[in-house]
Coordinates of N, CA and C in Angstrom, one line a residue:
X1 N 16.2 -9.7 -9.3 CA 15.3 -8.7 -9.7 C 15.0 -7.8 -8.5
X2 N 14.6 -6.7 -8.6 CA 14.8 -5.8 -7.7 C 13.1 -5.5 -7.2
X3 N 12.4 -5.8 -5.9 CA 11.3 -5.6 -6.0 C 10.2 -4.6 -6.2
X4 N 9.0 -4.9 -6.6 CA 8.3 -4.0 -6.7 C 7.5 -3.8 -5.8
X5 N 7.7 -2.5 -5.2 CA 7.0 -1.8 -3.9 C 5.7 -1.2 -4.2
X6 N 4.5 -1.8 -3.9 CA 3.2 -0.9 -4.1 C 3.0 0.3 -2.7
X7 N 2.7 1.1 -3.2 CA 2.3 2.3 -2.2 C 1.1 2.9 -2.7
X8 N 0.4 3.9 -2.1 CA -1.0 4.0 -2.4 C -1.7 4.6 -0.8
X9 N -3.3 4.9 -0.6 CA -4.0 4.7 0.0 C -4.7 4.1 -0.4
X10 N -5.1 3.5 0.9 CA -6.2 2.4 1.0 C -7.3 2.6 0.2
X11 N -7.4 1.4 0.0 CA -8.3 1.1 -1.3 C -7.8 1.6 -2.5
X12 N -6.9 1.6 -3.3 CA -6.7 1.9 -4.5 C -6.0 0.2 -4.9
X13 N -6.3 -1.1 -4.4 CA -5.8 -1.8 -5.1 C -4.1 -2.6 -5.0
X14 N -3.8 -1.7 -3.7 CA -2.2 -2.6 -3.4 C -2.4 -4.3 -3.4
X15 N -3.4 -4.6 -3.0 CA -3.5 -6.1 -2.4 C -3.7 -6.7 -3.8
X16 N -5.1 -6.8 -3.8 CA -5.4 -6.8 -5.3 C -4.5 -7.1 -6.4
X17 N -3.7 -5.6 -6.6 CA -3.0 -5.7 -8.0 C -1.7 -6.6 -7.4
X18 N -1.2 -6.4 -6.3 CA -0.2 -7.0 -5.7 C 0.0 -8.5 -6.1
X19 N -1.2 -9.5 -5.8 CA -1.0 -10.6 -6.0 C -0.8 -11.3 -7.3
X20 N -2.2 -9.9 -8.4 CA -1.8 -10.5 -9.7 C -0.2 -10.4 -10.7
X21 N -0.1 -9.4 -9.8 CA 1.3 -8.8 -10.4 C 2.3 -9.7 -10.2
X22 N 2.7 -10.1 -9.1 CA 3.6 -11.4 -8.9 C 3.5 -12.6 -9.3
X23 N 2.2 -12.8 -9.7 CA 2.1 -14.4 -10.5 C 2.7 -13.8 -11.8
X24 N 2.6 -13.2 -12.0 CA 2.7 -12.4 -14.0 C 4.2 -12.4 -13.9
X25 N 4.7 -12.0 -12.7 CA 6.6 -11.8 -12.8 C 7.4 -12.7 -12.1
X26 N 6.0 -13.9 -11.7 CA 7.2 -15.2 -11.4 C 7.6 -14.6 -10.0
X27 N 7.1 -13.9 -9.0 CA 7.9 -13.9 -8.1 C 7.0 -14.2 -6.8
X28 N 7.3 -13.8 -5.6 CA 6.6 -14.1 -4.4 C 5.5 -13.0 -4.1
X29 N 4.4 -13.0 -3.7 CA 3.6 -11.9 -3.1 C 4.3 -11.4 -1.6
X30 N 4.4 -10.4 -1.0 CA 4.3 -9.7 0.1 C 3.8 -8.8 0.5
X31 N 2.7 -9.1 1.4 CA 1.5 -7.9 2.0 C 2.0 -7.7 2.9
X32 N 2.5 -6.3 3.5 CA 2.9 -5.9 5.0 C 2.4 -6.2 6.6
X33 N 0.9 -5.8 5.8 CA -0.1 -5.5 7.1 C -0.7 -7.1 7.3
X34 N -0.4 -7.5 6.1 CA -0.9 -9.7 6.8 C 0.6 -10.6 7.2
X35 N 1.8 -9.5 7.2 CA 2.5 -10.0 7.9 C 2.8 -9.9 9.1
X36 N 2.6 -8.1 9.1 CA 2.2 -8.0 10.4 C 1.4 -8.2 11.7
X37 N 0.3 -8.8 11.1 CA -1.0 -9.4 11.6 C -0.2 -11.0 12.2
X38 N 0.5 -11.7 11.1 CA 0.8 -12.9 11.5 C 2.0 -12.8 12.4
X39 N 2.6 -12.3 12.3 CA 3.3 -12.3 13.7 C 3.6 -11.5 14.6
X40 N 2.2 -10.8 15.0 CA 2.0 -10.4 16.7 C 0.6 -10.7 16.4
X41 N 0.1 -11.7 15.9 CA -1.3 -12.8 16.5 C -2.0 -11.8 16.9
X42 N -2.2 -10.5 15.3 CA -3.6 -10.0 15.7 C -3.9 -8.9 14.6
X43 N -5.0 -8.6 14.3 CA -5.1 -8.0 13.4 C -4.8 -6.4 13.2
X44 N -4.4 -5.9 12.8 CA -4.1 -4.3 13.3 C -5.3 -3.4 13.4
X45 N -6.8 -3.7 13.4 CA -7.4 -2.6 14.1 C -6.9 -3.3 15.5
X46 N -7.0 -4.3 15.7 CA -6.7 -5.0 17.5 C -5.6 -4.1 17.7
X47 N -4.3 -4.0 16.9 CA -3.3 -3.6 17.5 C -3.5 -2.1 17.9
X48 N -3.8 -1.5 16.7 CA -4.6 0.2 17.1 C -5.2 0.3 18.3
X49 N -6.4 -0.6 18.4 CA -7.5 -0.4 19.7 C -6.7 -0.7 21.2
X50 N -5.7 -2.1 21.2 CA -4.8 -2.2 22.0 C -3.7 -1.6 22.8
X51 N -3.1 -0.9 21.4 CA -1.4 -0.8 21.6 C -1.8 0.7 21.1
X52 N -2.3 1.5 20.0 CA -2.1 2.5 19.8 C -1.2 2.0 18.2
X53 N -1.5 3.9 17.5 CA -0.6 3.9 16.6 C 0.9 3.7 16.2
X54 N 1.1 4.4 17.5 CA 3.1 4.3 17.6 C 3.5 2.9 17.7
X55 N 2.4 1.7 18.2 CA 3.2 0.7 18.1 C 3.1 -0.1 17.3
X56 N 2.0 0.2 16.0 CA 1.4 -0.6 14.8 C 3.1 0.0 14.0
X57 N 3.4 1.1 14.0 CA 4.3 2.4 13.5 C 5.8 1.4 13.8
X58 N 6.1 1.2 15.1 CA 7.4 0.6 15.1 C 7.0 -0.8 14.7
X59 N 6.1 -1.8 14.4 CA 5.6 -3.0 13.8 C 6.0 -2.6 12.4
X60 N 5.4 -1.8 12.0 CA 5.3 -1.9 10.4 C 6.8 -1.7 9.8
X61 N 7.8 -0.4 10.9 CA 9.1 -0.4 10.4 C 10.1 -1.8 10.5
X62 N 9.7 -2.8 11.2 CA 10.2 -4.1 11.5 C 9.7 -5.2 10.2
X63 N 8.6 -4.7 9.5 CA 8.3 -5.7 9.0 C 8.8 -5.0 7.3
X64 N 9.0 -3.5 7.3 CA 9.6 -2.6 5.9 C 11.3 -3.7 5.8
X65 N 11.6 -3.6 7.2 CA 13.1 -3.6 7.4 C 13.6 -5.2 6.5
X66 N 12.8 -5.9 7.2 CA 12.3 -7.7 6.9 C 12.5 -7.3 5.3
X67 N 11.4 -6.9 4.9 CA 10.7 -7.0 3.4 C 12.4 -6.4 2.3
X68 N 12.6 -5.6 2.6 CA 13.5 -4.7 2.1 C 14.8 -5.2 2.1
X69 N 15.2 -6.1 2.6 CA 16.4 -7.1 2.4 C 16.2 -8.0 1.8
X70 N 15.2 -8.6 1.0 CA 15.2 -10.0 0.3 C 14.6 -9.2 -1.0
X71 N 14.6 -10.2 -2.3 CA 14.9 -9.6 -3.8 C 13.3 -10.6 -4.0
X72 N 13.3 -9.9 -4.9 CA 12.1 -11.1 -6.4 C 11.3 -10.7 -5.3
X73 N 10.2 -9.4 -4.8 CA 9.0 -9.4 -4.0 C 8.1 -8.7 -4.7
X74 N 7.2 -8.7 -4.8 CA 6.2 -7.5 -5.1 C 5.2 -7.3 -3.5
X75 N 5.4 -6.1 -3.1 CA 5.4 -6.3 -1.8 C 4.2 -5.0 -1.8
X76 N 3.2 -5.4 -1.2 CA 2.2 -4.6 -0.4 C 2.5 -3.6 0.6
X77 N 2.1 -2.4 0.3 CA 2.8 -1.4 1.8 C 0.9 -1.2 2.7
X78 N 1.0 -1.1 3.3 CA -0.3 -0.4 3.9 C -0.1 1.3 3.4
X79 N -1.1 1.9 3.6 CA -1.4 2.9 3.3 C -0.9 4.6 4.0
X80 N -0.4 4.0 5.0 CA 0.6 5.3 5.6 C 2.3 4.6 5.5
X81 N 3.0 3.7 5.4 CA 4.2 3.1 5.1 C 4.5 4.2 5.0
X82 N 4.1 5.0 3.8 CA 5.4 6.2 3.2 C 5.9 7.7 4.3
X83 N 4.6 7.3 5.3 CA 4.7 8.5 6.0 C 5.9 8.7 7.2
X84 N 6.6 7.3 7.1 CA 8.2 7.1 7.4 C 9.0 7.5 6.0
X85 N 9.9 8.5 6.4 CA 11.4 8.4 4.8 C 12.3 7.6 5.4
X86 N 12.3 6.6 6.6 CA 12.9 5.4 6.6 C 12.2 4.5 6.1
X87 N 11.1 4.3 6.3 CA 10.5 2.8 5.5 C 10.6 3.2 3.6
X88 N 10.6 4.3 3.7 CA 10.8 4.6 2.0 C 12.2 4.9 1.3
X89 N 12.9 4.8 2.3 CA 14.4 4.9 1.9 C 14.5 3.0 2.1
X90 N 14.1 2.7 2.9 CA 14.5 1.2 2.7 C 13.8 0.4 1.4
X91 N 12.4 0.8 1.4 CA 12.2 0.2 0.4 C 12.5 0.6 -1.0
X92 N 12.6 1.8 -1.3 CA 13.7 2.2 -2.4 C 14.8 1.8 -2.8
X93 N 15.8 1.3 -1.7 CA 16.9 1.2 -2.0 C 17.6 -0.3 -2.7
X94 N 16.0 -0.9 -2.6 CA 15.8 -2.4 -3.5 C 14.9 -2.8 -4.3
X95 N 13.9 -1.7 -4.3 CA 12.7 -1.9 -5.2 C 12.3 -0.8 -6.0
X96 N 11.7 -1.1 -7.1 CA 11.0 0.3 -7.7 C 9.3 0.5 -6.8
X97 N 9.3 2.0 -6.9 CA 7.8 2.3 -6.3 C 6.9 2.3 -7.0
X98 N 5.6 2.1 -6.8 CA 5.0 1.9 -7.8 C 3.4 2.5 -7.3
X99 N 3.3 4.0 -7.4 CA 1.9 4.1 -6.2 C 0.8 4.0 -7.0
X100 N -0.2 3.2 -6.7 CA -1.6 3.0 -7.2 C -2.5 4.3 -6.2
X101 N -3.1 5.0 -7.3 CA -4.1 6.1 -6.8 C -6.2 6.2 -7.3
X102 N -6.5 6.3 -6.6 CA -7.4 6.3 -7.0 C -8.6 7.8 -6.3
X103 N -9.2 7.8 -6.9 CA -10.4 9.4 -6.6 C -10.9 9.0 -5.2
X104 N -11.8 10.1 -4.7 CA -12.5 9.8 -3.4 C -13.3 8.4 -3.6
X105 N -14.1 9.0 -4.7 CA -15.5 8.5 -4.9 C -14.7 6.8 -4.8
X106 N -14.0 6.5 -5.4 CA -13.6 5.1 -5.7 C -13.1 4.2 -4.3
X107 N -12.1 5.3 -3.4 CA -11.3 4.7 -2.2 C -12.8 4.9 -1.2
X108 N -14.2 5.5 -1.4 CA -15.2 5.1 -0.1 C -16.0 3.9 -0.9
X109 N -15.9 3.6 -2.3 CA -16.6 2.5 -1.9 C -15.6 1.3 -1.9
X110 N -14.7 1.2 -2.3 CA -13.7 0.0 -2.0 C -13.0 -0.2 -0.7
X111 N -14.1 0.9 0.6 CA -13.2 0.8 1.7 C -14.6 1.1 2.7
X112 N -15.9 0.7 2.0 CA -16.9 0.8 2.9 C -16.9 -0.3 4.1
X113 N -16.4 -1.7 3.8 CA -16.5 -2.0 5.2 C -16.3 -1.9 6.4
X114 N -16.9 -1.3 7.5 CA -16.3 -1.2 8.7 C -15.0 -2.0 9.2
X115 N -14.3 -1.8 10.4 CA -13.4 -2.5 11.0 C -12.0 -3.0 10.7
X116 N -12.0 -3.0 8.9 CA -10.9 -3.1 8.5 C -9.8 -2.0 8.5
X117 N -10.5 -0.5 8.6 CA -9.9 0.4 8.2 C -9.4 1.4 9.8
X118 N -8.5 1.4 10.5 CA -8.8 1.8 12.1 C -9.0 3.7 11.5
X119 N -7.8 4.4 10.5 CA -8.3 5.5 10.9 C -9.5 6.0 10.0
X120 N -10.3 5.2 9.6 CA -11.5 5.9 9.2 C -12.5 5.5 9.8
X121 N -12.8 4.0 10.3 CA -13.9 3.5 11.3 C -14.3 4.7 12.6
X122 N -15.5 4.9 12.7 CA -15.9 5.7 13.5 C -16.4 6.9 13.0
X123 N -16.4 7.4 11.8 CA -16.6 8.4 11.2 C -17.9 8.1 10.2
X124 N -19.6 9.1 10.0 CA -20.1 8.7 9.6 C -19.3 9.2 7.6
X125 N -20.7 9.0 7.3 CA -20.7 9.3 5.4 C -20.2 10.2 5.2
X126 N -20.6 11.2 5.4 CA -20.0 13.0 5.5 C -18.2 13.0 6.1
X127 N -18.2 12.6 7.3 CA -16.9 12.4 8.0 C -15.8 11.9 7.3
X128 N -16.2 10.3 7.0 CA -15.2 9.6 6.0 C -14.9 10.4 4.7
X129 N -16.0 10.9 3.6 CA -14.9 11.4 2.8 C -14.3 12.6 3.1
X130 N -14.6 13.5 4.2 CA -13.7 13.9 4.5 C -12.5 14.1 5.0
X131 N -12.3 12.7 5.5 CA -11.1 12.1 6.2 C -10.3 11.6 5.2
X132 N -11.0 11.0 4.2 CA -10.6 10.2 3.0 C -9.5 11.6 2.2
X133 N -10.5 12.5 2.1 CA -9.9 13.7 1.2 C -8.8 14.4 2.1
X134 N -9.3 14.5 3.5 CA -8.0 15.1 4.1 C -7.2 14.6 4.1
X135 N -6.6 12.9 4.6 CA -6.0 12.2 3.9 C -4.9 12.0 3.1
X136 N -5.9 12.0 1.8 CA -5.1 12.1 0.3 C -4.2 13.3 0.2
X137 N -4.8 14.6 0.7 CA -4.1 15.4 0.4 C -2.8 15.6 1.8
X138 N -2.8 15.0 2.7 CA -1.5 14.9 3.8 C -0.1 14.3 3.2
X139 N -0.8 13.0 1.7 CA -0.4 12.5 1.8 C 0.4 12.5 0.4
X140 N -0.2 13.0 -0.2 CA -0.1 13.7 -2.0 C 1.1 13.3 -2.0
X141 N 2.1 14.5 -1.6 CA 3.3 14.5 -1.8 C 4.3 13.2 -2.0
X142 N 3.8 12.6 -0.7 CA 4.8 10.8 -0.6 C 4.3 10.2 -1.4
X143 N 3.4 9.7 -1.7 CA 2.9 9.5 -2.4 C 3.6 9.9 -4.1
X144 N 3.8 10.6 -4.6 CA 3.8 11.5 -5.8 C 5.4 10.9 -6.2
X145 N 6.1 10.7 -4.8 CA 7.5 10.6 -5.1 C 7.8 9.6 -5.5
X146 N 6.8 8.4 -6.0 CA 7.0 6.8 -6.4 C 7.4 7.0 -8.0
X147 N 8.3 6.3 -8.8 CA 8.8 6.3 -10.0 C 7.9 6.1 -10.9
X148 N 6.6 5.6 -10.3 CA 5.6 5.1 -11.6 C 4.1 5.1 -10.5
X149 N 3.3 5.7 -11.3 CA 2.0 6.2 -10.6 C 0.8 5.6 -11.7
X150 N 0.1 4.9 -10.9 CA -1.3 4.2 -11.6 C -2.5 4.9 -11.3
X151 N -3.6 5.0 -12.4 CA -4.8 5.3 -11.4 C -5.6 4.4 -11.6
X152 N -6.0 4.1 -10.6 CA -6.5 2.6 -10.7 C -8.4 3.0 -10.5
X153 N -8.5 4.2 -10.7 CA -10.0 4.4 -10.6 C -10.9 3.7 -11.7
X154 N -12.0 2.9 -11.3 CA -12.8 2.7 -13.0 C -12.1 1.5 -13.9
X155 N -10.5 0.6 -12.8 CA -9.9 -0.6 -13.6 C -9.9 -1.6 -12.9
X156 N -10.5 -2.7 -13.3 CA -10.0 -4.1 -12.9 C -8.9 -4.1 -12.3
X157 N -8.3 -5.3 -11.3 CA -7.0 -5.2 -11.1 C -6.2 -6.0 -11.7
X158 N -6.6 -6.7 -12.7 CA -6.3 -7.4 -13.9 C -5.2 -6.3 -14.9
X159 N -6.7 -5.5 -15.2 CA -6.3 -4.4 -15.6 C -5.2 -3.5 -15.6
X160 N -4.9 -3.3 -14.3 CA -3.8 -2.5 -13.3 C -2.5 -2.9 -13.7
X161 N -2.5 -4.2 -13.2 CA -1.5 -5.5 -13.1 C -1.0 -5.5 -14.5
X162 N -1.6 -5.2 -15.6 CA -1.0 -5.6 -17.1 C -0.5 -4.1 -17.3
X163 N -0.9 -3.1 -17.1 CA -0.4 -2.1 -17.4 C 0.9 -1.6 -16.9
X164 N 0.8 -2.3 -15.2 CA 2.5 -2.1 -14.5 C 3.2 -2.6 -15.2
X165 N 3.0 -4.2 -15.8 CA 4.0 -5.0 -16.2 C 4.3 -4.4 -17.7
X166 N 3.7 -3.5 -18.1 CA 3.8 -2.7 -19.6 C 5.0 -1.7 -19.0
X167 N 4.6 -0.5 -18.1 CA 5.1 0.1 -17.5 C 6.3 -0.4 -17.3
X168 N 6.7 -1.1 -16.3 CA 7.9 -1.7 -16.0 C 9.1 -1.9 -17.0
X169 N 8.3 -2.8 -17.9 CA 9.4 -3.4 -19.4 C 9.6 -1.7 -20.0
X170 N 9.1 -1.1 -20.0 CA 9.8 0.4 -20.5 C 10.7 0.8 -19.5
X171 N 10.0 1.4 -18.3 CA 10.8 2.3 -17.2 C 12.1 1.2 -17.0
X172 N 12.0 0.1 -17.2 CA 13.6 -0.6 -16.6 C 14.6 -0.7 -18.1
X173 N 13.8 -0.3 -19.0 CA 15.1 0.0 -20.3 C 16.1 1.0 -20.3

C-alpha cells in the first residue's frame, strides 16, 4: 500500500489524525518531527535554539528520505516539510498527500502552548496570529497541491480520520 502523507500547518491535526488513521488501515504510524527528535537526542525547538533552521532543514530532508522509501506508513510531516519540492517529490512518489487545514482561529488555540512551536514562540497574541496568517498564506500554495485536502476546523480527529478513510476508498478507485 502506498503511504499516506499528512501535510498541513501546525495544528490542524497531522499527529492526531495521523495515529488514528493508521490503526483504522492496519498500518504503522510515522511522525517526522518525533523521529527527528529521537535521533539527534533532542527536541527541535533545542535544535532551532542550538543549530539554527538550516540544520533542523537538512534533518528533516534525512528523515523525508528514510520515511519515503518504506510502504504501509501514514506518516506525519511537520509543518514546513512541503517548503522543500524535494521532500514533496519524495514523498509523493510513494504516497498519496493528504493536507489537513484548518482557520486561524483554530491553529491559535490548538497551538497555544509555548515552546513547542520554535517559529511562533516569542511572538505576543496580536503577533502570533499574524504570523499564523502570514504563514498560511506563504504557504497556501504547497499546501493546495496535496490530492485530498481536509478541514479539520470544528472536527474531532476521530472525525477527520473516518472521513480520510471515506475519502481514500473513492480517490483510489
Amino acid at each position: 500500500m502506498k503511504n499516506v502523507v499528512l501535510i498541513g500547518f501546525m495544528g490542524t491535526g497531522k499527529t492526531s489524525v495521523g495515529r488514528l488513521l493508521a490503526t483504522r488501515l492496519g498500518c504503522a504510524f510515522h511522525d517526522l518531527d518525533k523521529k527527528i527528535e529521537e535521533r539527534h537526542g533532542m527536541s527541535i525547538p533545542e535544535m532551532f535554539a542550538q543549530h539554527g533552521e538550516a540544520y533542523f532543514r537538512a534533518c528533516e530532508k534525512d528523515a523525508v528520505r528514510a520515511a519515503s522509501a518504506r510502504t504501509n506508513l501514514v506518516i506525519a510531516t511537520g509543518g514546513g516539510t512541503v517548503k522543500d519540492a524535494e521532500n514533496v517529490a519524495l514523498l509523493r512518489a510513494n504516497g498519496i498527500l493528504v493536507a489537513l487545514a484548518a482557520d486561524v482561529d483554530t491553529i491559535l488555540q490548538r497551538t497555544q502552548t509555548r515552546g513547542k512551536r520554535p517559529v511562533l514562540d516569542g511572538a505576543d497574541a496580536g503577533d502570533r496570529r499574524a504570523a499564523v496568517a502570514r504563514l498560511l498564506e506563504e504557504r497556501r500554495h504547497l499546501y493546495e497541491s496535496a490530492d485530498i485536502t481536509v478541514d479539520t476546523s470544528g472536527r474531532a480527529p476521530l472525525e477527520v480520520a473516518e472521513h480520510i478513510m471515506q475519502t481514500l476508498r473513492i480517490w483510489r478507485k
